[in-house]
Amino acid sequence: MLAVIAIVVLALNLRPVVNSVGSLLPEIRTALDLSGTAGGALTSLPPFAFAAFGLLAPLLASRFRRERVVVVALAAMTAGQVLRLVGPSTPLLFVGSLIALAGLAVCNVLMPSLVRAYFPDRVATMTAAYTTSLAIGATSSSALSVPFARGLDGDWRTGLGVWAVTAAVALIPWVWMLWRPGGTTGTGARPALPLRSLLRTRMAWTMAFFFGLQSAQAYIVTAWLSQIVVDAGADLTEGGYAVGLFAGLGIPISAAIPALLVRQSRLPVLISVLSASYVTGYVGLIVAPAAGMWGWAVLLGIGSGTFPLILTLLALRARTSEGVAALSAFTQCTGYLVATAGPVLIGALHDLTDGWTVPLVVTATSAALMGVLGLRVARPRFLEDELAGVRP
């Protein structure tokens, strides 16, 4: 039971570090007199940190008990969030954010291997639990950061500081697990699987690009959905609610998808449905962006089920927890680098064409390509078999 609580509360803290800043960015920019470039740099830190620091996770997990790595990472998340609240200071805001994101990146990568190590016979169930908790944390921090700031003392730092408290609370069960005799995740005696060895496996590259394209969909929708429907005549508040509907659907979807994967024979159909939901939603935004925005937001939210799907597969596509950690690091770090280009590319295409048709056609095409890659990911195989040259 302790392991369940520890994983759920950890997952709850894997998005507030990022989402709280996004919600409060206008007030942060005003308070610190940040330029548009500086604000953009602040919001670009998460994918950079996910890619850069996530690579350290398998190495750290191989040398130390994973409980210890998680405790240090959570401590970094807490300390970094506290540091960015000290005074009205732009350098401390950036340094604190980077420290917090470094801890978050390590936890991001380790999560699938923690689930595999603690619950080898309940991977789908526990993945559903932690991805649902992650979605709740993401939605809550997006929706509540501004009310917390304005309802308590009107300071943006309060809106950020609330999530430092939740990160500190998450430390409690992990410290308890660290001091518990033994431990079910090992002591770091087994060597890490070298990430460079994954460069020669088709499965690792396919999963990385699938992860990157599905992450790009989420980044694009979050960044541009409101602007698309507002440009078509919708009210700004309605545009915000449409984005909120997209994000909120992640909670039930995250609970349902891993459970459906208990029988992997369903995987090809499920991937096809999720990809088609994204494509249909984008086509709908081309045809009737404002009139049908609620329906398109629902379809896009259903498509976001590709996120819990790929996280579940990360825990199922390797035979050992070391293999899961390596596959998770390679997939997420490479994938986030791919995903960062998505919103920028769509924004550039909008500037070039002065409209949303071309950007949405490109986005729909990328969602279809994601579906094709997903069907390759659906083939039952293991990382260690590919590394050994064994055909599935």
Short mmCIF file of C-alpha atoms in Angstrom, two decimals, residues 116-349:
data_model
loop_
_atom_site.label_atom_id
_atom_site.label_comp_id
_atom_site.label_asym_id
_atom_site.label_seq_id
_atom_site.Cartn_x
_atom_site.Cartn_y
_atom_site.Cartn_z
CA ARG A 116 7.56 -2.38 -13.45
CA ALA A 117 9.80 -3.03 -10.43
CA TYR A 118 7.12 -2.65 -7.74
CA PHE A 119 4.15 -4.11 -9.60
CA PRO A 120 5.40 -6.53 -12.29
CA ASP A 121 2.02 -8.29 -12.41
CA ARG A 122 -0.08 -5.10 -12.31
CA VAL A 123 1.69 -2.84 -14.78
CA ALA A 124 -1.48 -1.71 -16.59
CA THR A 125 -3.42 -1.07 -13.36
CA MET A 126 -0.66 0.98 -11.74
CA THR A 127 0.08 2.86 -14.96
CA ALA A 128 -3.60 3.83 -15.03
CA ALA A 129 -3.32 5.03 -11.42
CA TYR A 130 -0.23 7.13 -11.97
CA THR A 131 -1.22 8.62 -15.33
CA THR A 132 -4.61 9.56 -13.88
CA SER A 133 -2.87 11.19 -10.92
CA LEU A 134 -0.53 12.98 -13.33
CA ALA A 135 -3.51 14.29 -15.31
CA ILE A 136 -5.19 15.49 -12.10
CA GLY A 137 -2.00 17.33 -11.13
CA ALA A 138 -1.75 18.91 -14.57
CA THR A 139 -5.38 20.03 -14.65
CA SER A 140 -5.38 21.25 -11.05
CA SER A 141 -2.21 23.31 -11.39
CA SER A 142 -3.45 24.88 -14.62
CA ALA A 143 -6.85 25.74 -13.16
CA LEU A 144 -6.00 26.64 -9.56
CA SER A 145 -2.68 28.50 -9.65
CA VAL A 146 -4.28 31.85 -10.48
CA PRO A 147 -7.14 31.49 -7.93
CA PHE A 148 -4.58 30.52 -5.26
CA ALA A 149 -2.49 33.60 -6.08
CA ARG A 150 -5.42 36.01 -6.12
CA GLY A 151 -7.37 34.43 -3.29
CA LEU A 152 -4.57 34.37 -0.73
CA ASP A 153 -2.47 37.50 -1.08
CA GLY A 154 -2.62 38.51 -4.73
CA ASP A 155 1.01 37.56 -5.35
CA TRP A 156 2.03 35.23 -8.21
CA ARG A 157 4.63 33.68 -5.91
CA THR A 158 1.87 32.28 -3.74
CA GLY A 159 0.33 30.59 -6.77
CA LEU A 160 3.67 28.90 -7.46
CA GLY A 161 4.49 28.22 -3.81
CA VAL A 162 1.43 26.02 -3.23
CA TRP A 163 2.97 23.38 -5.50
CA ALA A 164 6.27 23.47 -3.63
CA VAL A 165 4.27 22.37 -0.59
CA THR A 166 2.72 19.42 -2.45
CA ALA A 167 6.19 18.34 -3.64
CA ALA A 168 7.44 18.44 -0.04
CA VAL A 169 4.47 16.33 1.05
CA ALA A 170 5.32 13.77 -1.65
CA LEU A 171 8.72 13.35 -0.03
CA ILE A 172 7.19 11.79 3.09
CA PRO A 173 6.25 8.33 1.72
CA TRP A 174 9.47 8.15 -0.34
CA VAL A 175 11.66 8.88 2.70
CA TRP A 176 9.72 6.21 4.56
CA MET A 177 10.37 3.76 1.74
CA LEU A 178 14.04 4.69 1.66
CA TRP A 179 14.47 3.81 5.32
CA ARG A 180 12.35 0.69 5.09
CA PRO A 181 14.57 -2.43 5.31
CA GLY A 182 15.34 -3.99 1.93
CA GLY A 183 13.36 -2.40 -0.86
CA THR A 184 11.74 -3.85 -3.91
CA THR A 185 13.53 -1.78 -6.54
CA GLY A 186 17.01 -3.09 -6.01
CA THR A 187 20.17 -1.46 -4.72
CA GLY A 188 21.82 -0.35 -7.92
CA ALA A 189 23.92 -3.52 -8.19
CA ARG A 190 22.82 -4.27 -11.75
CA PRO A 191 24.48 -2.12 -14.42
CA ALA A 192 22.53 0.34 -16.50
CA LEU A 193 21.75 -0.61 -20.06
CA PRO A 194 23.89 1.79 -22.16
CA LEU A 195 21.64 4.19 -24.03
CA ARG A 196 23.99 4.15 -27.02
CA SER A 197 23.08 0.50 -27.53
CA LEU A 198 19.48 1.55 -28.23
CA LEU A 199 20.63 3.58 -31.24
CA ARG A 200 20.69 0.38 -33.31
CA THR A 201 17.20 -0.83 -32.43
CA ARG A 202 14.19 -0.05 -34.59
CA MET A 203 11.85 -0.37 -31.64
CA ALA A 204 13.57 2.36 -29.63
CA TRP A 205 13.53 4.79 -32.55
CA THR A 206 9.92 3.97 -33.44
CA MET A 207 8.77 4.49 -29.87
CA ALA A 208 10.78 7.72 -29.60
CA PHE A 209 9.19 9.25 -32.69
CA PHE A 210 5.74 8.00 -31.69
CA PHE A 211 6.25 9.62 -28.28
CA GLY A 212 7.53 12.81 -29.92
CA LEU A 213 4.58 13.11 -32.30
CA GLN A 214 1.99 12.42 -29.60
CA SER A 215 3.66 15.00 -27.32
CA ALA A 216 3.69 17.49 -30.19
CA GLN A 217 -0.09 17.11 -30.56
CA ALA A 218 -0.58 18.04 -26.90
CA TYR A 219 1.81 21.00 -27.12
CA ILE A 220 0.13 22.27 -30.31
CA VAL A 221 -3.42 21.98 -28.97
CA THR A 222 -2.51 23.60 -25.66
CA ALA A 223 -0.64 26.43 -27.37
CA TRP A 224 -2.94 27.20 -30.32
CA LEU A 225 -6.48 25.83 -29.85
CA SER A 226 -7.74 28.94 -28.09
CA GLN A 227 -6.21 31.22 -30.72
CA ILE A 228 -7.69 29.17 -33.56
CA VAL A 229 -11.27 29.36 -32.27
CA VAL A 230 -10.94 33.00 -31.18
CA ASP A 231 -9.73 33.95 -34.67
CA ALA A 232 -12.84 32.20 -35.99
CA GLY A 233 -15.12 34.39 -33.85
CA ALA A 234 -15.33 32.62 -30.49
CA ASP A 235 -14.98 34.52 -27.22
CA LEU A 236 -11.61 34.40 -25.44
CA THR A 237 -13.22 32.83 -22.37
CA GLU A 238 -14.76 30.14 -24.55
CA GLY A 239 -11.36 29.47 -26.10
CA GLY A 240 -9.90 28.99 -22.64
CA TYR A 241 -12.69 26.63 -21.69
CA ALA A 242 -12.08 24.61 -24.86
CA VAL A 243 -8.44 24.14 -23.86
CA GLY A 244 -9.59 23.24 -20.35
CA LEU A 245 -11.98 20.64 -21.77
CA PHE A 246 -9.12 19.12 -23.78
CA ALA A 247 -6.91 18.96 -20.66
CA GLY A 248 -9.66 17.76 -18.34
CA LEU A 249 -10.51 14.80 -20.56
CA GLY A 250 -7.00 13.53 -19.83
CA ILE A 251 -8.20 12.40 -16.38
CA PRO A 252 -10.79 9.76 -17.43
CA ILE A 253 -8.78 8.87 -20.54
CA SER A 254 -5.67 8.21 -18.44
CA ALA A 255 -7.69 5.91 -16.20
CA ALA A 256 -9.21 3.98 -19.08
CA ILE A 257 -6.38 3.45 -21.58
CA PRO A 258 -3.97 1.32 -19.50
CA ALA A 259 -6.85 -0.88 -18.37
CA LEU A 260 -7.79 -1.50 -22.00
CA LEU A 261 -4.21 -2.60 -22.66
CA VAL A 262 -4.47 -5.57 -20.30
CA ARG A 263 -5.27 -7.42 -23.55
CA GLN A 264 -2.65 -6.21 -26.02
CA SER A 265 -4.62 -7.65 -28.93
CA ARG A 266 -6.71 -4.47 -28.65
CA LEU A 267 -3.69 -2.26 -29.24
CA PRO A 268 -3.88 -1.78 -33.05
CA VAL A 269 -7.57 -0.85 -32.92
CA LEU A 270 -7.01 1.47 -29.98
CA ILE A 271 -4.12 3.28 -31.68
CA SER A 272 -6.17 3.67 -34.87
CA VAL A 273 -9.11 5.15 -32.95
CA LEU A 274 -6.92 7.61 -31.01
CA SER A 275 -5.08 8.74 -34.13
CA ALA A 276 -8.35 9.10 -36.05
CA SER A 277 -9.78 11.22 -33.20
CA TYR A 278 -6.91 13.67 -33.52
CA VAL A 279 -7.19 13.81 -37.32
CA THR A 280 -10.97 14.32 -37.21
CA GLY A 281 -10.62 17.04 -34.59
CA TYR A 282 -8.12 18.95 -36.73
CA VAL A 283 -10.25 18.59 -39.85
CA GLY A 284 -13.20 19.88 -37.85
CA LEU A 285 -11.21 22.94 -36.83
CA ILE A 286 -10.61 23.64 -40.52
CA VAL A 287 -14.28 23.24 -41.50
CA ALA A 288 -16.13 24.77 -38.53
CA PRO A 289 -13.66 26.01 -35.91
CA ALA A 290 -15.98 28.10 -33.75
CA ALA A 291 -19.35 26.41 -34.33
CA GLY A 292 -18.07 22.94 -33.51
CA MET A 293 -15.26 23.74 -31.10
CA TRP A 294 -16.68 21.73 -28.19
CA GLY A 295 -16.95 18.59 -30.28
CA TRP A 296 -13.46 19.10 -31.74
CA ALA A 297 -12.05 19.65 -28.24
CA VAL A 298 -13.61 16.36 -27.11
CA LEU A 299 -12.14 14.49 -30.09
CA LEU A 300 -8.72 16.01 -29.47
CA GLY A 301 -9.01 15.07 -25.79
CA ILE A 302 -9.78 11.48 -26.76
CA GLY A 303 -6.73 11.51 -29.01
CA SER A 304 -4.59 12.52 -26.03
CA GLY A 305 -5.02 8.95 -24.81
CA THR A 306 -1.84 8.23 -26.79
CA PHE A 307 0.11 9.61 -23.81
CA PRO A 308 -0.93 7.00 -21.19
CA LEU A 309 -0.77 4.41 -23.98
CA ILE A 310 2.92 4.99 -24.73
CA LEU A 311 3.77 5.19 -21.01
CA THR A 312 2.14 1.79 -20.49
CA LEU A 313 4.05 0.33 -23.43
CA LEU A 314 7.35 1.62 -22.04
CA ALA A 315 6.80 -0.66 -19.05
CA LEU A 316 5.81 -3.62 -21.24
CA ARG A 317 8.42 -3.54 -24.00
CA ALA A 318 11.44 -4.61 -21.93
CA ARG A 319 12.06 -7.72 -19.84
CA THR A 320 13.89 -6.03 -16.95
CA SER A 321 13.45 -2.81 -14.97
CA GLU A 322 16.90 -1.74 -16.24
CA GLY A 323 15.65 -2.20 -19.80
CA VAL A 324 12.50 -0.24 -19.02
CA ALA A 325 14.58 2.62 -17.54
CA ALA A 326 16.83 2.76 -20.61
CA LEU A 327 13.91 2.57 -23.06
CA SER A 328 12.04 5.24 -21.11
CA ALA A 329 15.05 7.57 -21.09
CA PHE A 330 15.75 7.13 -24.81
CA THR A 331 12.09 7.43 -25.81
CA GLN A 332 11.22 10.44 -23.67
CA CYS A 333 14.43 12.42 -24.17
CA THR A 334 14.45 11.94 -27.95
CA GLY A 335 10.69 12.39 -28.16
CA TYR A 336 10.61 15.67 -26.26
CA LEU A 337 13.25 17.09 -28.61
CA VAL A 338 10.96 16.20 -31.52
CA ALA A 339 7.92 17.64 -29.75
CA THR A 340 9.45 21.05 -29.07
CA ALA A 341 9.37 21.85 -32.78
CA GLY A 342 5.60 21.35 -33.02
CA PRO A 343 4.13 24.61 -31.65
CA VAL A 344 6.92 26.69 -33.22
CA LEU A 345 6.38 25.14 -36.66
CA ILE A 346 2.62 25.64 -36.50
CA GLY A 347 3.05 29.25 -35.41
CA ALA A 348 5.51 29.88 -38.26
CA LEU A 349 3.15 28.34 -40.81
#
